[in-house]
Amino acid sequence: MLTLSIAGRSHAGCVREHNEDCIDWWCGPDGDRALVVVADGMGGYAGGEDASRMAVDLCMARLPSVLEGAPADAGTLAEALSDTFLAVNAAIREARESQPDQAQMGTTLVVALVAGDRAMIAHVGDSRCYHWTGDCLCQVTRDDTVVQNMVDDGSISAEQAGRVPFRNILTKALGAEDDVQPTIAQFNLRPGDGLLLCSDGLAGALDSGRWPAHLSGAPEQAVDGLIQASLDAGADDNVSVLWLRADG
Ligand code: CA
């Protein structure tokens, strides 16, 4: 049986006055199941803050109950994730229509459900999930961005991707269209593994090759170390990090 421990922190960064990222997490009373959520809002700071908060609140309201009780099968977890993303999308669409000054609001969303040794990840946008396997920090999510499409079709290199001016343009966001399906991935966790969820501000400030050095030690320490290193590097975007460690 894995025992999960979680820490998270969100910071406005060195330049921005507002933090449009929003994070939260839930860990079951026996420490063997968990929900972690990161959202990065957009559409003017008020709209961005509202959109990411709506996304996180809906996840926290709907998903813990799916994890409680007898372990749910993969199909049930995936359906709950898809339904929740649809509910977030609908709520933001409604807010956009009723508040003309927030007509551009939207958000990314990445969610991890952990039950037993199963991890299921759903995402829309460029907030990411990485799977730490003890020697590799493997990116599980594929950014829904124009730049990622260009890297994949060979138009630009991965090295160029971090520098192009349109690197933040998303191909998919919650609130942007009537129907948005998350991309869902699942894999098993082993003792010593971890999940790192983050907004794009972390990779923007700090090369991902430098992240593993911060991941040993208590989860709070890992998160504080990553945030501080991002601030030391001059983080020009909001930075959010959630770190879930699975111990045997
Ligand atoms: Ca961001």
mmCIF file of C-alpha atoms and ligand atoms in Angstrom:
data_model
loop_
_atom_site.group_PDB
_atom_site.id
_atom_site.type_symbol
_atom_site.label_atom_id
_atom_site.label_comp_id
_atom_site.label_asym_id
_atom_site.label_seq_id
_atom_site.Cartn_x
_atom_site.Cartn_y
_atom_site.Cartn_z
ATOM 1 C CA MET A 1 0.000 0.000 0.000
ATOM 2 C CA LEU A 2 1.371 3.422 -0.947
ATOM 3 C CA THR A 3 1.259 6.325 1.483
ATOM 4 C CA LEU A 4 0.804 9.657 -0.231
ATOM 5 C CA SER A 5 2.084 13.006 0.990
ATOM 6 C CA ILE A 6 1.405 16.273 -0.794
ATOM 7 C CA ALA A 7 2.549 19.881 -0.713
ATOM 8 C CA GLY A 8 1.728 22.769 -2.997
ATOM 9 C CA ARG A 9 2.373 26.449 -3.399
ATOM 10 C CA SER A 10 1.403 29.161 -5.845
ATOM 11 C CA HIS A 11 3.273 32.463 -6.190
ATOM 12 C CA ALA A 12 2.551 35.562 -8.301
ATOM 13 C CA GLY A 13 6.200 35.615 -9.403
ATOM 14 C CA CYS A 14 8.602 38.556 -9.638
ATOM 15 C CA VAL A 15 6.758 40.724 -12.179
ATOM 16 C CA ARG A 16 2.992 40.249 -12.054
ATOM 17 C CA GLU A 17 0.813 41.899 -9.433
ATOM 18 C CA HIS A 18 -1.897 39.265 -9.610
ATOM 19 C CA ASN A 19 -1.833 35.529 -9.375
ATOM 20 C CA GLU A 20 -4.208 33.971 -11.906
ATOM 21 C CA ASP A 21 -3.046 30.441 -11.053
ATOM 22 C CA CYS A 22 -5.062 28.428 -8.580
ATOM 23 C CA ILE A 23 -4.174 25.129 -6.898
ATOM 24 C CA ASP A 24 -5.672 22.768 -4.354
ATOM 25 C CA TRP A 25 -5.446 19.159 -3.253
ATOM 26 C CA TRP A 26 -7.228 16.546 -1.176
ATOM 27 C CA CYS A 27 -5.793 13.484 0.511
ATOM 28 C CA GLY A 28 -8.013 10.738 1.928
ATOM 29 C CA PRO A 29 -7.918 10.028 5.682
ATOM 30 C CA ASP A 30 -5.836 6.853 5.198
ATOM 31 C CA GLY A 31 -3.328 8.652 2.974
ATOM 32 C CA ASP A 32 -3.818 6.147 0.155
ATOM 33 C CA ARG A 33 -5.864 8.232 -2.287
ATOM 34 C CA ALA A 34 -5.548 11.792 -3.452
ATOM 35 C CA LEU A 35 -6.648 14.523 -5.807
ATOM 36 C CA VAL A 36 -4.298 17.307 -6.972
ATOM 37 C CA VAL A 37 -5.327 20.232 -9.167
ATOM 38 C CA VAL A 38 -3.568 23.114 -10.948
ATOM 39 C CA ALA A 39 -5.347 25.734 -13.097
ATOM 40 C CA ASP A 40 -3.864 28.759 -14.875
ATOM 41 C CA GLY A 41 -6.468 31.366 -15.733
ATOM 42 C CA MET A 42 -6.501 33.868 -18.595
ATOM 43 C CA GLY A 43 -8.574 36.696 -19.994
ATOM 44 C CA GLY A 44 -7.633 39.755 -17.923
ATOM 45 C CA TYR A 45 -6.653 39.354 -14.319
ATOM 46 C CA ALA A 46 -10.170 39.375 -12.821
ATOM 47 C CA GLY A 47 -11.436 36.914 -15.423
ATOM 48 C CA GLY A 48 -8.325 34.786 -15.125
ATOM 49 C CA GLU A 49 -8.543 34.592 -11.352
ATOM 50 C CA ASP A 50 -12.242 33.725 -11.510
ATOM 51 C CA ALA A 51 -11.823 31.079 -14.193
ATOM 52 C CA SER A 52 -8.993 29.196 -12.479
ATOM 53 C CA ARG A 53 -10.804 29.404 -9.122
ATOM 54 C CA MET A 54 -14.030 28.053 -10.670
ATOM 55 C CA ALA A 55 -12.105 25.147 -12.178
ATOM 56 C CA VAL A 56 -10.392 24.231 -8.923
ATOM 57 C CA ASP A 57 -13.545 24.626 -6.822
ATOM 58 C CA LEU A 58 -15.557 22.356 -9.122
ATOM 59 C CA CYS A 59 -12.834 19.700 -8.994
ATOM 60 C CA MET A 60 -12.735 19.857 -5.200
ATOM 61 C CA ALA A 61 -16.536 19.676 -4.998
ATOM 62 C CA ARG A 62 -16.981 16.753 -7.379
ATOM 63 C CA LEU A 63 -13.943 14.484 -7.361
ATOM 64 C CA PRO A 64 -13.135 13.436 -3.755
ATOM 65 C CA SER A 65 -16.412 11.490 -3.548
ATOM 66 C CA VAL A 66 -15.299 9.395 -6.547
ATOM 67 C CA LEU A 67 -12.207 8.333 -4.598
ATOM 68 C CA GLU A 68 -13.974 7.543 -1.337
ATOM 69 C CA GLY A 69 -15.257 4.070 -0.518
ATOM 70 C CA ALA A 70 -14.366 1.004 -2.560
ATOM 71 C CA PRO A 71 -11.716 1.671 -5.242
ATOM 72 C CA ALA A 72 -13.365 2.869 -8.448
ATOM 73 C CA ASP A 73 -12.391 1.212 -11.743
ATOM 74 C CA ALA A 74 -10.486 3.107 -14.423
ATOM 75 C CA GLY A 75 -13.604 3.726 -16.504
ATOM 76 C CA THR A 76 -15.427 5.337 -13.582
ATOM 77 C CA LEU A 77 -12.463 7.598 -12.775
ATOM 78 C CA ALA A 78 -12.056 8.668 -16.406
ATOM 79 C CA GLU A 79 -15.761 9.414 -16.718
ATOM 80 C CA ALA A 80 -15.742 11.499 -13.532
ATOM 81 C CA LEU A 81 -12.772 13.485 -14.874
ATOM 82 C CA SER A 82 -14.398 14.098 -18.269
ATOM 83 C CA ASP A 83 -17.682 15.117 -16.635
ATOM 84 C CA THR A 84 -15.875 17.535 -14.332
ATOM 85 C CA PHE A 85 -13.974 19.164 -17.201
ATOM 86 C CA LEU A 86 -17.283 19.557 -19.072
ATOM 87 C CA ALA A 87 -18.876 21.122 -15.960
ATOM 88 C CA VAL A 88 -15.977 23.587 -15.617
ATOM 89 C CA ASN A 89 -16.232 24.469 -19.280
ATOM 90 C CA ALA A 90 -19.987 25.040 -19.029
ATOM 91 C CA ALA A 91 -19.618 27.189 -15.892
ATOM 92 C CA ILE A 92 -16.998 29.402 -17.540
ATOM 93 C CA ARG A 93 -19.060 29.686 -20.756
ATOM 94 C CA GLU A 94 -22.005 30.831 -18.667
ATOM 95 C CA ALA A 95 -19.909 33.390 -16.766
ATOM 96 C CA ARG A 96 -18.505 34.726 -20.045
ATOM 97 C CA GLU A 97 -22.004 35.324 -21.356
ATOM 98 C CA SER A 98 -23.389 36.938 -18.211
ATOM 99 C CA GLN A 99 -20.366 39.218 -17.554
ATOM 100 C CA PRO A 100 -19.357 41.127 -20.711
ATOM 101 C CA ASP A 101 -16.123 42.408 -19.109
ATOM 102 C CA GLN A 102 -15.060 38.809 -18.634
ATOM 103 C CA ALA A 103 -15.941 37.607 -22.122
ATOM 104 C CA GLN A 104 -12.394 36.307 -22.693
ATOM 105 C CA MET A 105 -12.033 34.349 -19.466
ATOM 106 C CA GLY A 106 -10.714 30.811 -19.643
ATOM 107 C CA THR A 107 -8.332 28.451 -17.921
ATOM 108 C CA THR A 108 -5.999 25.528 -18.278
ATOM 109 C CA LEU A 109 -6.596 22.597 -15.951
ATOM 110 C CA VAL A 110 -4.513 19.601 -14.969
ATOM 111 C CA VAL A 111 -5.893 17.078 -12.474
ATOM 112 C CA ALA A 112 -4.349 13.923 -11.019
ATOM 113 C CA LEU A 113 -6.389 11.263 -9.252
ATOM 114 C CA VAL A 114 -4.450 8.675 -7.270
ATOM 115 C CA ALA A 115 -6.189 5.590 -5.903
ATOM 116 C CA GLY A 116 -4.093 2.655 -4.699
ATOM 117 C CA ASP A 117 -1.188 2.463 -7.132
ATOM 118 C CA ARG A 118 -3.181 3.872 -10.041
ATOM 119 C CA ALA A 119 -2.616 7.456 -11.194
ATOM 120 C CA MET A 120 -4.996 9.008 -13.694
ATOM 121 C CA ILE A 121 -4.189 12.398 -15.199
ATOM 122 C CA ALA A 122 -6.517 14.664 -17.167
ATOM 123 C CA HIS A 123 -5.546 17.983 -18.726
ATOM 124 C CA VAL A 124 -6.470 20.788 -21.065
ATOM 125 C CA GLY A 125 -3.962 23.531 -21.950
ATOM 126 C CA ASP A 126 -0.308 23.892 -20.981
ATOM 127 C CA SER A 127 -0.308 23.207 -17.252
ATOM 128 C CA ARG A 128 1.651 20.003 -16.872
ATOM 129 C CA CYS A 129 2.022 16.758 -14.979
ATOM 130 C CA TYR A 130 5.362 14.957 -14.633
ATOM 131 C CA HIS A 131 5.921 11.425 -13.310
ATOM 132 C CA TRP A 132 9.018 11.087 -11.130
ATOM 133 C CA THR A 133 10.310 7.511 -11.242
ATOM 134 C CA GLY A 134 13.360 7.969 -9.046
ATOM 135 C CA ASP A 135 15.691 8.601 -11.969
ATOM 136 C CA CYS A 136 13.517 10.315 -14.567
ATOM 137 C CA LEU A 137 11.102 13.219 -14.400
ATOM 138 C CA CYS A 138 8.941 12.237 -17.363
ATOM 139 C CA GLN A 139 6.396 14.698 -18.763
ATOM 140 C CA VAL A 140 3.050 12.900 -18.900
ATOM 141 C CA THR A 141 0.957 15.662 -20.456
ATOM 142 C CA ARG A 142 1.414 17.088 -23.936
ATOM 143 C CA ASP A 143 0.952 20.876 -24.060
ATOM 144 C CA ASP A 144 -2.131 21.984 -26.014
ATOM 145 C CA THR A 145 -0.173 24.800 -27.665
ATOM 146 C CA VAL A 146 0.660 26.003 -31.168
ATOM 147 C CA VAL A 147 4.344 25.683 -30.272
ATOM 148 C CA GLN A 148 3.989 22.016 -29.274
ATOM 149 C CA ASN A 149 2.333 21.281 -32.639
ATOM 150 C CA MET A 150 5.252 23.004 -34.386
ATOM 151 C CA VAL A 151 7.815 21.013 -32.376
ATOM 152 C CA ASP A 152 5.975 17.804 -33.204
ATOM 153 C CA ASP A 153 5.848 18.513 -36.950
ATOM 154 C CA GLY A 154 9.485 19.619 -37.000
ATOM 155 C CA SER A 155 8.858 23.311 -37.837
ATOM 156 C CA ILE A 156 10.915 24.386 -34.821
ATOM 157 C CA SER A 157 13.226 22.634 -32.374
ATOM 158 C CA ALA A 158 12.414 21.980 -28.725
ATOM 159 C CA GLU A 159 15.178 24.446 -27.844
ATOM 160 C CA GLN A 160 13.535 27.202 -29.932
ATOM 161 C CA ALA A 161 10.105 26.468 -28.419
ATOM 162 C CA GLY A 162 10.853 28.202 -25.131
ATOM 163 C CA ARG A 163 11.892 31.413 -26.871
ATOM 164 C CA VAL A 164 9.284 32.064 -29.572
ATOM 165 C CA PRO A 165 6.989 35.019 -28.813
ATOM 166 C CA PHE A 166 3.749 33.065 -29.346
ATOM 167 C CA ARG A 167 4.720 30.223 -26.996
ATOM 168 C CA ASN A 168 1.720 30.884 -24.738
ATOM 169 C CA ILE A 169 -0.949 30.483 -27.421
ATOM 170 C CA LEU A 170 -3.144 27.527 -26.530
ATOM 171 C CA THR A 171 -4.938 25.257 -28.983
ATOM 172 C CA LYS A 172 -7.323 24.149 -26.221
ATOM 173 C CA ALA A 173 -8.602 25.914 -23.069
ATOM 174 C CA LEU A 174 -11.632 25.577 -20.822
ATOM 175 C CA GLY A 175 -14.178 28.272 -21.645
ATOM 176 C CA ALA A 176 -13.002 28.790 -25.221
ATOM 177 C CA GLU A 177 -15.432 26.479 -26.996
ATOM 178 C CA ASP A 178 -18.687 24.665 -26.284
ATOM 179 C CA ASP A 179 -17.228 21.185 -26.137
ATOM 180 C CA VAL A 180 -13.814 20.454 -24.650
ATOM 181 C CA GLN A 181 -12.578 16.956 -23.875
ATOM 182 C CA PRO A 182 -9.564 16.507 -21.610
ATOM 183 C CA THR A 183 -6.665 14.290 -22.603
ATOM 184 C CA ILE A 184 -6.482 11.420 -20.118
ATOM 185 C CA ALA A 185 -3.452 9.270 -19.258
ATOM 186 C CA GLN A 186 -2.961 6.586 -16.647
ATOM 187 C CA PHE A 187 -0.055 4.636 -15.206
ATOM 188 C CA ASN A 188 0.964 2.885 -11.994
ATOM 189 C CA LEU A 189 2.952 4.430 -9.171
ATOM 190 C CA ARG A 190 5.664 2.505 -7.344
ATOM 191 C CA PRO A 191 7.124 3.257 -3.922
ATOM 192 C CA GLY A 192 9.414 6.279 -4.225
ATOM 193 C CA ASP A 193 7.576 7.674 -7.265
ATOM 194 C CA GLY A 194 6.075 11.146 -7.364
ATOM 195 C CA LEU A 195 3.813 13.383 -9.382
ATOM 196 C CA LEU A 196 4.696 16.993 -10.077
ATOM 197 C CA LEU A 197 1.959 19.275 -11.346
ATOM 198 C CA CYS A 198 2.787 22.843 -12.378
ATOM 199 C CA SER A 199 1.675 25.877 -14.309
ATOM 200 C CA ASP A 200 3.775 26.988 -17.307
ATOM 201 C CA GLY A 201 5.463 29.623 -15.136
ATOM 202 C CA LEU A 202 7.709 26.973 -13.575
ATOM 203 C CA ALA A 203 9.239 25.786 -16.869
ATOM 204 C CA GLY A 204 9.339 29.412 -18.038
ATOM 205 C CA ALA A 205 11.562 30.368 -15.119
ATOM 206 C CA LEU A 206 13.551 27.214 -14.508
ATOM 207 C CA ASP A 207 14.790 24.567 -16.948
ATOM 208 C CA SER A 208 13.172 21.238 -16.046
ATOM 209 C CA GLY A 209 16.622 19.643 -15.858
ATOM 210 C CA ARG A 210 17.128 21.596 -12.644
ATOM 211 C CA TRP A 211 13.938 20.367 -10.951
ATOM 212 C CA PRO A 212 14.970 16.887 -9.730
ATOM 213 C CA ALA A 213 17.654 18.382 -7.460
ATOM 214 C CA HIS A 214 14.818 19.835 -5.378
ATOM 215 C CA LEU A 215 12.705 16.684 -5.111
ATOM 216 C CA SER A 216 14.430 14.836 -2.288
ATOM 217 C CA GLY A 217 13.348 15.648 1.243
ATOM 218 C CA ALA A 218 9.922 16.507 2.581
ATOM 219 C CA PRO A 219 7.287 17.607 0.040
ATOM 220 C CA GLU A 220 7.042 21.109 1.593
ATOM 221 C CA GLN A 221 10.790 21.506 1.164
ATOM 222 C CA ALA A 222 10.648 20.358 -2.465
ATOM 223 C CA VAL A 223 7.895 22.820 -3.319
ATOM 224 C CA ASP A 224 9.521 25.726 -1.492
ATOM 225 C CA GLY A 225 12.840 24.954 -3.190
ATOM 226 C CA LEU A 226 11.298 24.978 -6.670
ATOM 227 C CA ILE A 227 9.370 28.194 -6.036
ATOM 228 C CA GLN A 228 12.414 29.927 -4.558
ATOM 229 C CA ALA A 229 14.644 28.840 -7.456
ATOM 230 C CA SER A 230 12.011 30.212 -9.887
ATOM 231 C CA LEU A 231 11.946 33.537 -8.044
ATOM 232 C CA ASP A 232 15.745 33.647 -7.975
ATOM 233 C CA ALA A 233 15.622 33.178 -11.761
ATOM 234 C CA GLY A 234 13.291 36.195 -12.074
ATOM 235 C CA ALA A 235 9.967 34.365 -12.706
ATOM 236 C CA ASP A 236 8.012 36.701 -15.002
ATOM 237 C CA ASP A 237 4.819 34.623 -14.782
ATOM 238 C CA ASN A 238 2.818 33.172 -11.895
ATOM 239 C CA VAL A 239 4.455 29.954 -10.662
ATOM 240 C CA SER A 240 2.537 27.039 -9.158
ATOM 241 C CA VAL A 241 3.899 23.674 -8.034
ATOM 242 C CA LEU A 242 2.176 20.665 -6.504
ATOM 243 C CA TRP A 243 4.306 17.702 -5.467
ATOM 244 C CA LEU A 244 2.820 14.354 -4.483
ATOM 245 C CA ARG A 245 5.163 11.699 -3.147
ATOM 246 C CA ALA A 246 4.229 8.011 -2.922
ATOM 247 C CA ASP A 247 6.100 6.115 -0.241
ATOM 248 C CA GLY A 248 5.995 2.341 0.183
HETATM 249 CA CA CA B 1 0.913 31.050 -16.776
#
